[in-house]
Coordinates of C-alpha atoms and ligand atoms in Angstrom, one line a residue:
M947 CA 0.2 0.1 -0.3
S948 CA 1.9 3.0 -0.7
N949 CA 0.7 6.7 1.1
K950 CA 2.8 9.0 -1.1
S951 CA 0.5 11.1 -1.3
K952 CA -0.5 10.9 2.2
R953 CA 0.7 13.3 5.1
F954 CA 4.0 12.9 7.0
E955 CA 2.0 11.3 10.3
T956 CA -0.2 8.9 8.3
T957 CA 3.5 8.3 6.6
A958 CA 5.4 7.3 9.3
I959 CA 2.9 5.1 11.0
H960 CA 1.5 2.9 7.5
E961 CA 3.4 3.2 4.6
G962 CA 5.1 0.3 3.1
Y963 CA 3.0 -3.0 4.9
D964 CA -0.3 -4.2 3.6
A965 CA -2.0 -5.9 6.8
K966 CA -4.1 -7.7 4.0
E967 CA -0.4 -9.5 3.7
M968 CA 0.0 -10.5 6.4
L969 CA -3.2 -12.4 8.0
G970 CA -3.9 -8.8 9.1
S971 CA -2.1 -8.0 11.2
L972 CA -2.0 -5.0 12.6
S973 CA 1.3 -4.1 13.9
T974 CA 4.2 -5.9 11.1
P975 CA 5.4 -9.0 11.9
L976 CA 8.8 -9.6 13.2
F977 CA 10.8 -12.3 10.9
Q978 CA 12.8 -13.3 13.1
T979 CA 14.5 -15.8 10.2
S980 CA 18.5 -15.9 8.8
T981 CA 17.2 -17.3 5.5
F982 CA 14.3 -18.4 3.7
T983 CA 13.4 -21.9 2.2
F984 CA 12.8 -22.1 -1.4
D985 CA 10.0 -24.6 -3.1
T986 CA 13.0 -26.0 -5.7
A987 CA 16.3 -26.6 -6.7
E988 CA 15.3 -24.2 -9.3
Q989 CA 13.5 -21.5 -7.4
G990 CA 16.4 -20.8 -5.6
E991 CA 18.5 -20.5 -8.8
R992 CA 15.5 -18.1 -10.2
R993 CA 16.5 -16.6 -7.2
F994 CA 19.9 -16.2 -7.1
A995 CA 20.1 -14.6 -10.6
G996 CA 17.4 -12.1 -9.7
E997 CA 14.9 -13.2 -12.7
E998 CA 12.1 -13.7 -10.1
D999 CA 11.4 -11.8 -6.7
G1000 CA 11.7 -12.9 -3.0
Y1001 CA 14.0 -13.2 0.1
I1002 CA 17.5 -15.7 0.3
Y1003 CA 18.8 -14.4 3.2
S1004 CA 18.4 -12.2 6.4
R1005 CA 21.8 -10.7 4.5
L1006 CA 20.3 -9.6 2.1
G1007 CA 16.7 -9.0 3.3
N1008 CA 14.1 -9.4 5.9
P1009 CA 10.7 -8.7 5.0
T1010 CA 10.2 -6.7 8.6
V1011 CA 13.5 -5.2 7.6
S1012 CA 12.2 -4.2 3.8
V1013 CA 9.4 -2.1 5.8
L1014 CA 11.2 -0.2 7.5
E1015 CA 13.1 1.1 4.4
E1016 CA 10.7 1.8 2.5
R1017 CA 8.7 4.0 5.8
I1018 CA 11.4 6.0 5.9
A1019 CA 12.5 6.2 1.9
A1020 CA 8.7 7.8 2.2
L1021 CA 10.0 10.3 5.2
E1022 CA 13.2 11.7 3.5
Q1023 CA 10.9 12.0 -0.1
G1024 CA 14.0 9.5 -1.1
E1025 CA 13.3 6.3 -3.6
R1026 CA 15.4 3.7 -2.0
G1027 CA 16.0 3.4 1.7
L1028 CA 18.6 0.8 3.5
A1029 CA 19.1 0.4 7.4
F1030 CA 21.6 -1.0 9.6
G1031 CA 23.0 -2.8 11.9
S1032 CA 24.2 0.8 13.9
G1033 CA 24.5 5.1 12.8
M1034 CA 28.4 4.1 12.0
A1035 CA 27.3 0.9 9.9
A1036 CA 25.4 3.7 7.6
V1037 CA 27.9 6.0 7.6
S1038 CA 30.8 3.8 7.1
A1039 CA 28.7 2.1 4.1
V1040 CA 28.2 5.0 2.2
L1041 CA 31.2 6.6 2.6
I1042 CA 33.0 3.3 1.4
A1043 CA 30.4 3.3 -2.2
L1044 CA 31.2 6.8 -2.6
T1045 CA 35.0 6.8 -3.1
K1046 CA 37.9 4.7 -4.1
A1047 CA 42.1 5.7 -3.1
N1048 CA 43.5 8.7 -3.4
D1049 CA 39.6 10.9 -3.4
H1050 CA 39.2 13.8 -1.8
I1051 CA 35.8 14.4 0.8
V1052 CA 34.9 18.4 2.1
C1053 CA 33.3 17.5 5.4
S1054 CA 31.7 20.5 7.4
S1055 CA 34.2 21.4 11.1
G1056 CA 32.4 19.4 13.2
L1057 CA 31.5 15.9 13.0
Y1058 CA 30.5 12.5 14.8
G1059 CA 33.6 11.3 17.1
C1060 CA 33.5 8.6 15.2
T1061 CA 33.3 9.9 11.6
F1062 CA 35.9 11.7 12.3
G1063 CA 37.9 8.2 13.2
L1064 CA 36.5 6.7 10.2
L1065 CA 37.8 9.7 7.8
T1066 CA 41.2 8.8 9.7
M1067 CA 41.5 5.0 9.0
M1068 CA 40.5 5.9 5.6
K1069 CA 43.0 8.8 5.1
E1070 CA 46.0 6.3 6.8
K1071 CA 44.8 3.1 4.7
Y1072 CA 44.3 4.6 1.4
N1073 CA 45.1 8.0 0.7
I1074 CA 41.7 9.4 0.8
A1075 CA 42.1 12.7 2.1
H1076 CA 40.0 15.3 3.1
D1077 CA 39.1 19.2 4.4
F1078 CA 37.1 21.1 7.1
S1079 CA 34.8 23.6 6.6
A1080 CA 32.8 25.9 8.0
M1081 CA 30.7 26.0 4.4
D1082 CA 29.5 29.4 5.6
S1083 CA 30.0 31.3 1.7
E1084 CA 29.4 29.3 -1.4
A1085 CA 33.8 30.5 -2.1
A1086 CA 34.1 28.7 1.3
I1087 CA 33.6 25.1 -0.2
R1088 CA 34.5 26.1 -3.8
A1089 CA 38.1 26.5 -2.4
L1090 CA 38.3 23.6 -0.7
I1091 CA 36.6 21.4 -4.7
R1092 CA 39.3 19.3 -5.8
P1093 CA 39.4 17.6 -9.3
E1094 CA 39.2 13.9 -6.8
T1095 CA 36.8 15.4 -4.9
A1096 CA 34.2 12.2 -4.7
C1097 CA 31.6 13.6 -2.3
I1098 CA 30.4 16.5 0.6
Y1099 CA 29.8 15.4 3.8
V1100 CA 27.3 17.6 5.7
E1101 CA 26.1 17.4 9.5
T1102 CA 23.7 20.4 10.6
P1103 CA 22.8 21.3 13.5
I1104 CA 26.3 20.4 13.9
N1105 CA 27.4 18.4 17.5
P1106 CA 27.3 19.6 20.2
T1107 CA 27.8 23.5 18.9
M1108 CA 24.4 23.7 17.3
K1109 CA 26.5 25.6 13.7
L1110 CA 23.6 25.7 11.1
I1111 CA 25.2 25.0 7.9
D1112 CA 22.5 26.6 4.9
L1113 CA 21.7 22.9 2.8
K1114 CA 20.1 24.7 -0.4
M1115 CA 23.4 26.5 -1.0
V1116 CA 26.0 23.5 -0.5
S1117 CA 23.5 20.9 -2.3
D1118 CA 23.8 23.7 -5.1
V1119 CA 27.7 24.4 -5.1
A1120 CA 27.9 20.9 -5.3
R1121 CA 25.7 20.5 -8.4
E1122 CA 28.2 23.0 -10.3
F1123 CA 30.7 20.5 -10.1
N1124 CA 28.6 17.4 -10.0
I1125 CA 29.5 16.1 -6.3
P1126 CA 27.0 14.0 -4.2
V1127 CA 26.4 16.0 -1.1
V1128 CA 25.8 13.4 1.9
V1129 CA 24.1 14.4 5.0
D1130 CA 24.2 13.3 8.8
N1131 CA 20.4 14.5 10.1
T1132 CA 20.1 12.7 13.0
F1133 CA 19.4 15.3 14.9
S1134 CA 17.2 17.0 13.3
S1135 CA 15.5 13.7 12.0
P1136 CA 13.0 13.9 9.0
Y1137 CA 10.3 15.7 10.9
L1138 CA 12.3 18.6 11.8
Q1139 CA 15.0 18.6 8.3
Q1140 CA 14.8 17.0 4.4
P1141 CA 18.3 17.7 2.9
L1142 CA 16.6 16.2 -0.3
E1143 CA 14.3 18.5 -0.8
L1144 CA 17.1 20.9 -0.1
G1145 CA 19.0 18.8 -3.3
C1146 CA 21.0 17.1 -1.3
D1147 CA 21.5 13.2 -2.5
V1148 CA 21.7 11.3 0.6
V1149 CA 20.2 11.0 3.9
I1150 CA 22.0 8.8 6.5
H1151 CA 20.3 8.6 10.5
S1152 CA 21.4 7.0 13.6
A1153 CA 18.3 5.7 14.1
T1154 CA 19.4 4.7 17.7
K1155 CA 18.4 9.0 18.4
Y1156 CA 15.2 9.9 17.5
I1157 CA 13.8 7.5 15.1
G1158 CA 14.4 5.2 18.0
G1159 CA 13.0 7.1 20.4
H1160 CA 13.2 4.9 23.3
G1161 CA 17.1 4.5 24.1
D1162 CA 17.1 0.6 23.9
V1163 CA 18.0 -0.2 20.1
V1164 CA 21.4 1.0 18.1
A1165 CA 20.9 0.7 14.1
G1166 CA 21.5 3.1 11.4
L1167 CA 19.2 4.2 7.6
V1168 CA 20.2 6.3 4.8
V1169 CA 18.0 7.1 2.1
G1170 CA 18.6 8.2 -1.2
K1171 CA 18.6 7.7 -5.0
K1172 CA 17.6 4.2 -6.2
D1173 CA 20.6 3.1 -8.1
F1174 CA 22.5 4.2 -5.9
L1175 CA 21.5 3.1 -2.8
D1176 CA 21.0 -0.5 -4.7
S1177 CA 24.6 -0.2 -5.2
V1178 CA 25.2 0.5 -2.0
A1179 CA 23.0 -2.8 -1.4
M1180 CA 25.1 -4.8 -3.3
T1181 CA 28.2 -3.8 -2.4
T1182 CA 29.3 -2.1 1.1
Q1183 CA 25.9 -3.8 2.1
K1184 CA 26.1 -7.0 1.6
D1185 CA 29.9 -7.2 1.3
I1186 CA 31.0 -5.8 4.2
G1187 CA 27.6 -6.9 6.4
G1188 CA 26.9 -4.4 9.1
I1189 CA 22.7 -5.1 8.8
I1190 CA 20.6 -4.2 11.1
S1191 CA 18.8 -7.5 12.8
P1192 CA 14.4 -8.1 11.7
F1193 CA 13.8 -7.1 16.1
D1194 CA 15.3 -3.7 15.7
A1195 CA 13.8 -2.9 13.2
W1196 CA 10.3 -4.5 14.4
L1197 CA 11.4 -1.6 17.4
L1198 CA 12.3 1.5 15.3
L1199 CA 8.8 0.9 13.4
R1200 CA 7.0 1.2 16.8
G1201 CA 9.3 4.3 17.6
L1202 CA 8.6 5.7 13.9
K1203 CA 5.2 5.7 14.8
T1204 CA 5.4 8.8 17.3
L1205 CA 8.5 10.7 15.3
P1206 CA 5.9 13.5 15.2
I1207 CA 4.1 13.8 18.6
R1208 CA 7.6 12.9 20.5
L1209 CA 9.8 16.1 18.1
D1210 CA 6.6 18.3 18.7
R1211 CA 6.8 17.3 23.3
H1212 CA 11.3 17.5 22.5
S1213 CA 11.0 20.9 21.2
D1214 CA 8.1 22.9 23.1
N1215 CA 10.4 21.7 26.2
A1216 CA 13.6 22.5 24.8
E1217 CA 11.8 25.8 23.9
N1218 CA 11.0 26.4 27.7
I1219 CA 14.7 25.0 29.1
F1220 CA 16.2 27.6 26.6
G1221 CA 13.9 30.4 28.2
K1222 CA 15.2 29.2 31.2
L1223 CA 18.5 28.8 31.3
I1224 CA 19.6 32.3 29.1
D1225 CA 18.6 33.9 32.2
H1226 CA 19.8 32.1 35.4
S1227 CA 22.7 33.8 36.7
K1228 CA 25.4 30.7 36.4
V1229 CA 25.0 30.3 32.9
D1230 CA 26.9 32.2 30.2
R1231 CA 25.7 30.6 26.3
V1232 CA 22.9 28.8 25.6
Y1233 CA 23.1 27.6 22.0
Y1234 CA 19.4 26.3 20.0
P1235 CA 18.6 26.6 16.8
S1236 CA 15.5 28.5 16.9
D1237 CA 16.7 30.9 19.2
P1238 CA 16.3 34.7 17.5
D1239 CA 19.3 35.6 18.5
H1240 CA 21.4 32.6 17.9
A1241 CA 24.2 33.5 15.0
D1242 CA 23.0 30.9 12.1
Y1243 CA 19.1 31.7 12.7
P1244 CA 18.5 32.8 8.8
I1245 CA 19.4 29.2 8.2
Y1246 CA 17.2 27.5 11.2
K1247 CA 14.3 29.7 9.1
K1248 CA 15.2 28.6 5.6
Q1249 CA 15.5 25.1 6.4
M1250 CA 14.5 23.6 9.6
K1251 CA 10.5 22.9 10.6
R1252 CA 11.3 23.6 15.2
G1253 CA 14.4 23.0 17.5
G1254 CA 15.1 20.0 18.1
G1255 CA 15.7 18.7 21.9
I1256 CA 19.1 19.4 22.0
I1257 CA 20.4 22.4 23.9
S1258 CA 24.6 22.8 24.7
F1259 CA 25.4 25.9 27.4
T1260 CA 28.3 27.0 29.0
I1261 CA 28.3 27.9 32.5
K1262 CA 30.5 30.1 34.1
G1263 CA 33.5 28.2 36.0
T1264 CA 35.7 25.2 35.5
K1265 CA 35.5 21.7 33.8
K1266 CA 35.1 20.9 37.8
D1267 CA 32.1 23.0 38.1
A1268 CA 31.2 21.8 34.6
Q1269 CA 31.4 17.9 36.2
F1270 CA 30.2 19.0 39.8
L1271 CA 27.0 20.7 37.6
L1272 CA 26.5 16.4 36.2
N1273 CA 26.6 15.1 39.5
K1274 CA 24.4 16.7 41.6
L1275 CA 21.6 16.0 39.3
S1276 CA 18.8 13.6 41.1
F1277 CA 17.0 12.3 38.0
L1278 CA 18.3 13.6 35.1
K1279 CA 20.3 11.0 33.3
I1280 CA 24.2 11.7 33.0
A1281 CA 24.7 10.0 28.9
V1282 CA 25.9 10.2 26.2
S1283 CA 23.4 9.7 23.0
L1284 CA 20.3 11.7 22.8
G1285 CA 16.4 12.1 21.3
D1286 CA 15.5 9.4 24.2
A1287 CA 12.4 9.9 26.4
E1288 CA 14.6 10.3 29.3
T1289 CA 16.8 14.5 29.7
L1290 CA 20.2 12.7 29.1
I1291 CA 23.1 15.0 29.3
E1292 CA 26.7 15.3 29.3
H1293 CA 30.3 16.5 28.6
P1294 CA 31.5 17.2 25.2
A1295 CA 35.4 18.2 26.3
T1296 CA 35.9 15.0 28.1
M1297 CA 33.1 12.2 26.9
T1298 CA 32.1 12.7 23.3
H1299 CA 34.9 15.3 21.9
S1300 CA 37.6 13.9 24.0
V1301 CA 39.4 12.3 21.0
I1302 CA 39.8 15.7 19.8
P1303 CA 43.3 17.5 20.6
E1304 CA 42.1 20.2 23.5
T1305 CA 43.8 22.8 20.8
V1306 CA 41.2 22.2 17.8
R1307 CA 38.1 21.0 20.4
N1308 CA 38.5 24.4 21.7
Q1309 CA 38.4 26.4 18.1
M1310 CA 35.6 23.9 17.7
G1311 CA 34.0 26.3 21.2
I1312 CA 34.0 22.9 22.1
T1313 CA 35.6 24.2 25.6
D1314 CA 35.6 22.8 29.0
Q1315 CA 32.6 25.2 30.3
L1316 CA 30.3 23.2 27.9
I1317 CA 27.4 21.0 28.2
R1318 CA 25.2 19.5 26.0
L1319 CA 21.5 18.6 27.0
S1320 CA 18.9 16.1 25.5
V1321 CA 15.5 17.7 26.9
G1322 CA 13.4 14.3 27.3
L1323 CA 9.5 14.3 26.9
E1324 CA 9.2 14.4 30.9
A1325 CA 7.2 17.3 32.0
W1326 CA 9.2 20.1 30.6
E1327 CA 8.9 21.6 34.7
D1328 CA 10.5 18.8 36.3
I1329 CA 13.3 18.5 34.1
W1330 CA 14.0 23.0 35.0
E1331 CA 13.7 22.0 38.3
D1332 CA 16.5 19.3 38.8
L1333 CA 18.4 21.4 36.8
E1334 CA 18.1 24.9 38.4
Q1335 CA 18.5 23.3 41.7
A1336 CA 21.9 21.9 40.2
L1337 CA 23.0 25.4 38.9
N1338 CA 22.2 26.6 42.0
Q1339 CA 25.1 24.8 44.1
L1340 CA 27.7 26.4 41.8
Ligands
PLP49 C1 25.4 8.9 17.2 C2 25.7 9.2 16.3 C3 26.2 8.7 14.7 C4 26.9 7.2 15.2 O1 25.1 6.1 15.4 P1 25.3 5.0 15.8 O2 24.5 4.3 15.5 O3 25.8 5.3 17.5 O4 26.5 4.4 15.4 C5 26.3 9.6 13.9 N1 25.9 10.9 13.8 C6 25.7 11.0 14.6 C7 25.4 13.2 14.6 C8 25.0 11.0 16.1 O5 24.7 11.2 17.0

């Protein structure tokens, strides 16, 4: 059943699944199987030859996973989706598929730590170079493009400083050079930002975050043009093998049904917490995309529906004070990851971004005073009361 004409909230619940084909089961059945039986040897031959549709082996395709792939493709307005066992399995499958030895990648300055690690490994092993760019003007991007540039890789909002990059501008420049633009859309989810609509070519999610939404699954998703994703499916997905388990796909299908309402509530709560944080005497700066005083607010207006659930802020004090603040919280959880029902708080300089050399980290704005908050779905007043009592002890 195709619901491509339906609105986002409806697509998130129905796309890619027809209960009539599954004995009327309302919930998508969980095909917890590694392999699929053939009626005859000849049928097996036809399946392997691609002459007959049908499942063969779960690394090559699984019915529960297929529903998820169709659903995320529709939500991101792409032609095909692919699911992976983690966000990093998705990132590596895409970047390895797009590059060969001695190529070059232009990336946003500010990348998920393990993506940075992957790029470093690709440089060391295959001499695939990369340059970082603030991507704050067309000229800044153009200046870095070389004949061997294989792709432009962008994260926006950038973790954890919440700087934004104008995706339409990046894709316009990339098109002049015929270079694909890959966007890690984890922080926004397709509900808040749709890079393919802005001219980008490939979208990646750590579905561990907002798409799963309940802190109980690690998974990744990729959406893009059918030709490219067909090639990923037949190469880096099939042969490197970082596939999702059917059960994790099932959990993501459940998570997706409430993605729009969760993201609206995350955003409502974050707006309220933002309003309180900016007025607190122990807080120095607060970074949130939909803040009209945010330097990138014009970009926010162009490409994001709402501000989402992540706020970063700096406190007046030292690293010890930042750690003291975290230790004084009563029910807010000290944890990395984000996008869960529970509010999570972390100290990027010593946790998610600790691998980055201190001077580079400071240039990126990830100082010892910076704290990242993933605002959950609790009553925002309770979230604030816990944060406030800890701030007041500084
Ligand atoms: C978490 C995250 C990843 C990696 O995803 P995993 O599911 O942990 O492998 C990639 N990009 C961003 C922006 C993330 O937050």
